Amino acid sequence: QVQLVESGGGLVQAGGSLRLSCSFSGRLFSSYNMGWFRQAPGKEREFVAAISWSGGTTWIADSVKGRFTISRVNAKNTVNLEMNSLKPEDTAVYCCAASRTTFSSAVSAYEFWGQGTQVTVSS
């Protein structure tokens, strides 16, 4: 069974930066496409970014394009989300997710999910 554990969340002022990490265990990490999603209170879960199993392809949501970067280190079973120029509207719980078969922005495409890490951006 795949286990995903996020870290790196916290409170930051608008314009600041945070780096989220997701640690993967239980299966062969390099076989999985990975994604980051976020959910703000009262809102649906929203796609943020995805990266293919090899790291060769990335997909960034328009809402964060130019500010967020996704990367992975297969040797360390880790996927990262670098977040710069943060805005109050980026406040949410950020979760990583894993998909063995699909490179997608759809929530339903991902088989395994972490518990999430809170990101709060103050104005």
JSON list of C-alpha atoms in Angstrom, two decimals:
[
{"chain": "A", "resi": 1, "resn": "GLN", "atom": "CA", "xyz": [0.00, 0.00, 0.00]},
{"chain": "A", "resi": 2, "resn": "VAL", "atom": "CA", "xyz": [1.26, 3.45, -0.91]},
{"chain": "A", "resi": 3, "resn": "GLN", "atom": "CA", "xyz": [1.72, 5.96, 1.88]},
{"chain": "A", "resi": 4, "resn": "LEU", "atom": "CA", "xyz": [2.14, 9.67, 1.25]},
{"chain": "A", "resi": 5, "resn": "VAL", "atom": "CA", "xyz": [3.22, 12.18, 3.88]},
{"chain": "A", "resi": 6, "resn": "GLU", "atom": "CA", "xyz": [3.34, 15.91, 3.18]},
{"chain": "A", "resi": 7, "resn": "SER", "atom": "CA", "xyz": [5.47, 18.44, 5.00]},
{"chain": "A", "resi": 8, "resn": "GLY", "atom": "CA", "xyz": [6.54, 22.05, 4.71]},
{"chain": "A", "resi": 9, "resn": "GLY", "atom": "CA", "xyz": [3.29, 23.90, 5.20]},
{"chain": "A", "resi": 10, "resn": "GLY", "atom": "CA", "xyz": [2.92, 26.87, 7.48]},
{"chain": "A", "resi": 11, "resn": "LEU", "atom": "CA", "xyz": [2.02, 30.52, 7.83]},
{"chain": "A", "resi": 12, "resn": "VAL", "atom": "CA", "xyz": [3.63, 33.00, 5.44]},
{"chain": "A", "resi": 13, "resn": "GLN", "atom": "CA", "xyz": [3.01, 36.60, 4.46]},
{"chain": "A", "resi": 14, "resn": "ALA", "atom": "CA", "xyz": [1.77, 37.49, 1.01]},
{"chain": "A", "resi": 15, "resn": "GLY", "atom": "CA", "xyz": [4.65, 37.58, -1.44]},
{"chain": "A", "resi": 16, "resn": "GLY", "atom": "CA", "xyz": [6.56, 34.95, 0.50]},
{"chain": "A", "resi": 17, "resn": "SER", "atom": "CA", "xyz": [7.61, 31.44, -0.42]},
{"chain": "A", "resi": 18, "resn": "LEU", "atom": "CA", "xyz": [7.16, 27.92, 0.85]},
{"chain": "A", "resi": 19, "resn": "ARG", "atom": "CA", "xyz": [8.46, 24.54, -0.28]},
{"chain": "A", "resi": 20, "resn": "LEU", "atom": "CA", "xyz": [6.22, 21.56, 0.24]},
{"chain": "A", "resi": 21, "resn": "SER", "atom": "CA", "xyz": [7.54, 18.02, 0.15]},
{"chain": "A", "resi": 22, "resn": "CYS", "atom": "CA", "xyz": [5.75, 14.70, -0.16]},
{"chain": "A", "resi": 23, "resn": "SER", "atom": "CA", "xyz": [7.41, 11.49, 0.95]},
{"chain": "A", "resi": 24, "resn": "PHE", "atom": "CA", "xyz": [6.30, 8.31, -0.84]},
{"chain": "A", "resi": 25, "resn": "SER", "atom": "CA", "xyz": [6.60, 4.76, 0.48]},
{"chain": "A", "resi": 26, "resn": "GLY", "atom": "CA", "xyz": [5.19, 1.30, -0.06]},
{"chain": "A", "resi": 27, "resn": "ARG", "atom": "CA", "xyz": [5.71, 0.82, -3.81]},
{"chain": "A", "resi": 28, "resn": "LEU", "atom": "CA", "xyz": [8.18, 1.74, -6.53]},
{"chain": "A", "resi": 29, "resn": "PHE", "atom": "CA", "xyz": [8.02, 5.54, -6.60]},
{"chain": "A", "resi": 30, "resn": "SER", "atom": "CA", "xyz": [9.35, 5.86, -10.13]},
{"chain": "A", "resi": 31, "resn": "SER", "atom": "CA", "xyz": [6.31, 3.97, -11.42]},
{"chain": "A", "resi": 32, "resn": "TYR", "atom": "CA", "xyz": [3.88, 6.66, -10.27]},
{"chain": "A", "resi": 33, "resn": "ASN", "atom": "CA", "xyz": [2.76, 9.95, -11.69]},
{"chain": "A", "resi": 34, "resn": "MET", "atom": "CA", "xyz": [2.37, 12.47, -8.89]},
{"chain": "A", "resi": 35, "resn": "GLY", "atom": "CA", "xyz": [0.09, 15.41, -8.32]},
{"chain": "A", "resi": 36, "resn": "TRP", "atom": "CA", "xyz": [-0.52, 18.24, -5.90]},
{"chain": "A", "resi": 37, "resn": "PHE", "atom": "CA", "xyz": [-4.04, 19.40, -5.09]},
{"chain": "A", "resi": 38, "resn": "ARG", "atom": "CA", "xyz": [-5.42, 21.94, -2.65]},
{"chain": "A", "resi": 39, "resn": "GLN", "atom": "CA", "xyz": [-8.68, 22.50, -0.88]},
{"chain": "A", "resi": 40, "resn": "ALA", "atom": "CA", "xyz": [-9.78, 25.70, 0.77]},
{"chain": "A", "resi": 41, "resn": "PRO", "atom": "CA", "xyz": [-12.63, 25.79, 3.30]},
{"chain": "A", "resi": 42, "resn": "GLY", "atom": "CA", "xyz": [-15.98, 25.53, 1.58]},
{"chain": "A", "resi": 43, "resn": "LYS", "atom": "CA", "xyz": [-14.43, 24.85, -1.81]},
{"chain": "A", "resi": 44, "resn": "GLU", "atom": "CA", "xyz": [-13.85, 21.77, -3.92]},
{"chain": "A", "resi": 45, "resn": "ARG", "atom": "CA", "xyz": [-10.48, 20.12, -4.22]},
{"chain": "A", "resi": 46, "resn": "GLU", "atom": "CA", "xyz": [-8.47, 21.91, -6.89]},
{"chain": "A", "resi": 47, "resn": "PHE", "atom": "CA", "xyz": [-5.66, 20.69, -9.12]},
{"chain": "A", "resi": 48, "resn": "VAL", "atom": "CA", "xyz": [-2.37, 22.53, -8.63]},
{"chain": "A", "resi": 49, "resn": "ALA", "atom": "CA", "xyz": [0.37, 20.60, -10.43]},
{"chain": "A", "resi": 50, "resn": "ALA", "atom": "CA", "xyz": [1.37, 17.19, -11.73]},
{"chain": "A", "resi": 51, "resn": "ILE", "atom": "CA", "xyz": [4.59, 15.49, -12.75]},
{"chain": "A", "resi": 52, "resn": "SER", "atom": "CA", "xyz": [5.08, 12.33, -14.76]},
{"chain": "A", "resi": 53, "resn": "TRP", "atom": "CA", "xyz": [6.80, 9.24, -13.37]},
{"chain": "A", "resi": 54, "resn": "SER", "atom": "CA", "xyz": [10.11, 10.19, -15.01]},
{"chain": "A", "resi": 55, "resn": "GLY", "atom": "CA", "xyz": [9.88, 13.87, -14.18]},
{"chain": "A", "resi": 56, "resn": "GLY", "atom": "CA", "xyz": [10.05, 14.67, -17.85]},
{"chain": "A", "resi": 57, "resn": "THR", "atom": "CA", "xyz": [6.59, 16.19, -18.09]},
{"chain": "A", "resi": 58, "resn": "THR", "atom": "CA", "xyz": [4.95, 18.68, -15.77]},
{"chain": "A", "resi": 59, "resn": "TRP", "atom": "CA", "xyz": [1.55, 20.36, -15.72]},
{"chain": "A", "resi": 60, "resn": "ILE", "atom": "CA", "xyz": [0.86, 23.49, -13.76]},
{"chain": "A", "resi": 61, "resn": "ALA", "atom": "CA", "xyz": [-2.60, 24.93, -13.18]},
{"chain": "A", "resi": 62, "resn": "ASP", "atom": "CA", "xyz": [-3.20, 28.33, -14.74]},
{"chain": "A", "resi": 63, "resn": "SER", "atom": "CA", "xyz": [-4.02, 29.80, -11.33]},
{"chain": "A", "resi": 64, "resn": "VAL", "atom": "CA", "xyz": [-0.45, 29.19, -10.11]},
{"chain": "A", "resi": 65, "resn": "LYS", "atom": "CA", "xyz": [1.54, 29.15, -13.34]},
{"chain": "A", "resi": 66, "resn": "GLY", "atom": "CA", "xyz": [4.69, 31.23, -13.12]},
{"chain": "A", "resi": 67, "resn": "ARG", "atom": "CA", "xyz": [4.65, 31.06, -9.32]},
{"chain": "A", "resi": 68, "resn": "PHE", "atom": "CA", "xyz": [4.66, 27.33, -8.47]},
{"chain": "A", "resi": 69, "resn": "THR", "atom": "CA", "xyz": [7.06, 24.63, -9.64]},
{"chain": "A", "resi": 70, "resn": "ILE", "atom": "CA", "xyz": [6.76, 20.87, -9.22]},
{"chain": "A", "resi": 71, "resn": "SER", "atom": "CA", "xyz": [9.75, 18.55, -9.15]},
{"chain": "A", "resi": 72, "resn": "ARG", "atom": "CA", "xyz": [10.65, 15.05, -8.03]},
{"chain": "A", "resi": 73, "resn": "VAL", "atom": "CA", "xyz": [13.70, 13.10, -6.92]},
{"chain": "A", "resi": 74, "resn": "ASN", "atom": "CA", "xyz": [13.09, 9.45, -7.63]},
{"chain": "A", "resi": 75, "resn": "ALA", "atom": "CA", "xyz": [16.18, 8.37, -5.72]},
{"chain": "A", "resi": 76, "resn": "LYS", "atom": "CA", "xyz": [14.68, 9.97, -2.61]},
{"chain": "A", "resi": 77, "resn": "ASN", "atom": "CA", "xyz": [11.03, 8.99, -3.19]},
{"chain": "A", "resi": 78, "resn": "THR", "atom": "CA", "xyz": [10.07, 12.63, -2.93]},
{"chain": "A", "resi": 79, "resn": "VAL", "atom": "CA", "xyz": [7.99, 15.11, -4.89]},
{"chain": "A", "resi": 80, "resn": "ASN", "atom": "CA", "xyz": [8.24, 18.82, -4.14]},
{"chain": "A", "resi": 81, "resn": "LEU", "atom": "CA", "xyz": [6.13, 21.90, -4.74]},
{"chain": "A", "resi": 82, "resn": "GLU", "atom": "CA", "xyz": [8.00, 25.18, -4.73]},
{"chain": "A", "resi": 83, "resn": "MET", "atom": "CA", "xyz": [5.59, 28.05, -4.13]},
{"chain": "A", "resi": 84, "resn": "ASN", "atom": "CA", "xyz": [6.66, 31.65, -4.69]},
{"chain": "A", "resi": 85, "resn": "SER", "atom": "CA", "xyz": [4.86, 34.99, -4.68]},
{"chain": "A", "resi": 86, "resn": "LEU", "atom": "CA", "xyz": [2.17, 33.51, -2.49]},
{"chain": "A", "resi": 87, "resn": "LYS", "atom": "CA", "xyz": [-1.21, 35.18, -2.31]},
{"chain": "A", "resi": 88, "resn": "PRO", "atom": "CA", "xyz": [-3.94, 34.99, 0.34]},
{"chain": "A", "resi": 89, "resn": "GLU", "atom": "CA", "xyz": [-6.06, 33.02, -2.14]},
{"chain": "A", "resi": 90, "resn": "ASP", "atom": "CA", "xyz": [-3.42, 30.27, -2.06]},
{"chain": "A", "resi": 91, "resn": "THR", "atom": "CA", "xyz": [-4.49, 29.48, 1.50]},
{"chain": "A", "resi": 92, "resn": "ALA", "atom": "CA", "xyz": [-5.61, 25.85, 1.60]},
{"chain": "A", "resi": 93, "resn": "VAL", "atom": "CA", "xyz": [-4.74, 22.34, 2.68]},
{"chain": "A", "resi": 94, "resn": "TYR", "atom": "CA", "xyz": [-2.30, 20.97, 0.13]},
{"chain": "A", "resi": 95, "resn": "CYS", "atom": "CA", "xyz": [-2.27, 17.24, -0.61]},
{"chain": "A", "resi": 96, "resn": "CYS", "atom": "CA", "xyz": [-0.08, 15.10, -2.78]},
{"chain": "A", "resi": 97, "resn": "ALA", "atom": "CA", "xyz": [-1.49, 12.19, -4.72]},
{"chain": "A", "resi": 98, "resn": "ALA", "atom": "CA", "xyz": [-0.18, 9.24, -6.72]},
{"chain": "A", "resi": 99, "resn": "SER", "atom": "CA", "xyz": [-1.42, 7.59, -9.89]},
{"chain": "A", "resi": 100, "resn": "ARG", "atom": "CA", "xyz": [0.03, 4.39, -11.31]},
{"chain": "A", "resi": 101, "resn": "THR", "atom": "CA", "xyz": [-1.69, 4.71, -14.69]},
{"chain": "A", "resi": 102, "resn": "THR", "atom": "CA", "xyz": [-2.64, 8.28, -15.45]},
{"chain": "A", "resi": 103, "resn": "PHE", "atom": "CA", "xyz": [-1.00, 11.68, -15.85]},
{"chain": "A", "resi": 104, "resn": "SER", "atom": "CA", "xyz": [-3.95, 13.92, -15.14]},
{"chain": "A", "resi": 105, "resn": "SER", "atom": "CA", "xyz": [-5.41, 16.96, -13.42]},
{"chain": "A", "resi": 106, "resn": "ALA", "atom": "CA", "xyz": [-8.51, 15.04, -12.37]},
{"chain": "A", "resi": 107, "resn": "VAL", "atom": "CA", "xyz": [-9.02, 14.13, -8.72]},
{"chain": "A", "resi": 108, "resn": "SER", "atom": "CA", "xyz": [-10.56, 10.82, -9.77]},
{"chain": "A", "resi": 109, "resn": "ALA", "atom": "CA", "xyz": [-7.39, 9.76, -11.60]},
{"chain": "A", "resi": 110, "resn": "TYR", "atom": "CA", "xyz": [-5.35, 9.43, -8.42]},
{"chain": "A", "resi": 111, "resn": "GLU", "atom": "CA", "xyz": [-5.42, 6.26, -6.36]},
{"chain": "A", "resi": 112, "resn": "PHE", "atom": "CA", "xyz": [-3.53, 7.32, -3.26]},
{"chain": "A", "resi": 113, "resn": "TRP", "atom": "CA", "xyz": [-3.65, 10.50, -1.21]},
{"chain": "A", "resi": 114, "resn": "GLY", "atom": "CA", "xyz": [-1.77, 12.05, 1.66]},
{"chain": "A", "resi": 115, "resn": "GLN", "atom": "CA", "xyz": [-3.41, 13.72, 4.64]},
{"chain": "A", "resi": 116, "resn": "GLY", "atom": "CA", "xyz": [-2.31, 17.16, 3.58]},
{"chain": "A", "resi": 117, "resn": "THR", "atom": "CA", "xyz": [-0.42, 20.12, 4.99]},
{"chain": "A", "resi": 118, "resn": "GLN", "atom": "CA", "xyz": [-1.93, 23.51, 5.80]},
{"chain": "A", "resi": 119, "resn": "VAL", "atom": "CA", "xyz": [-0.68, 26.57, 3.96]},
{"chain": "A", "resi": 120, "resn": "THR", "atom": "CA", "xyz": [-1.89, 29.93, 5.23]},
{"chain": "A", "resi": 121, "resn": "VAL", "atom": "CA", "xyz": [-0.99, 33.16, 3.48]},
{"chain": "A", "resi": 122, "resn": "SER", "atom": "CA", "xyz": [-1.66, 36.36, 5.39]},
{"chain": "A", "resi": 123, "resn": "SER", "atom": "CA", "xyz": [-2.30, 39.68, 3.66]}
]
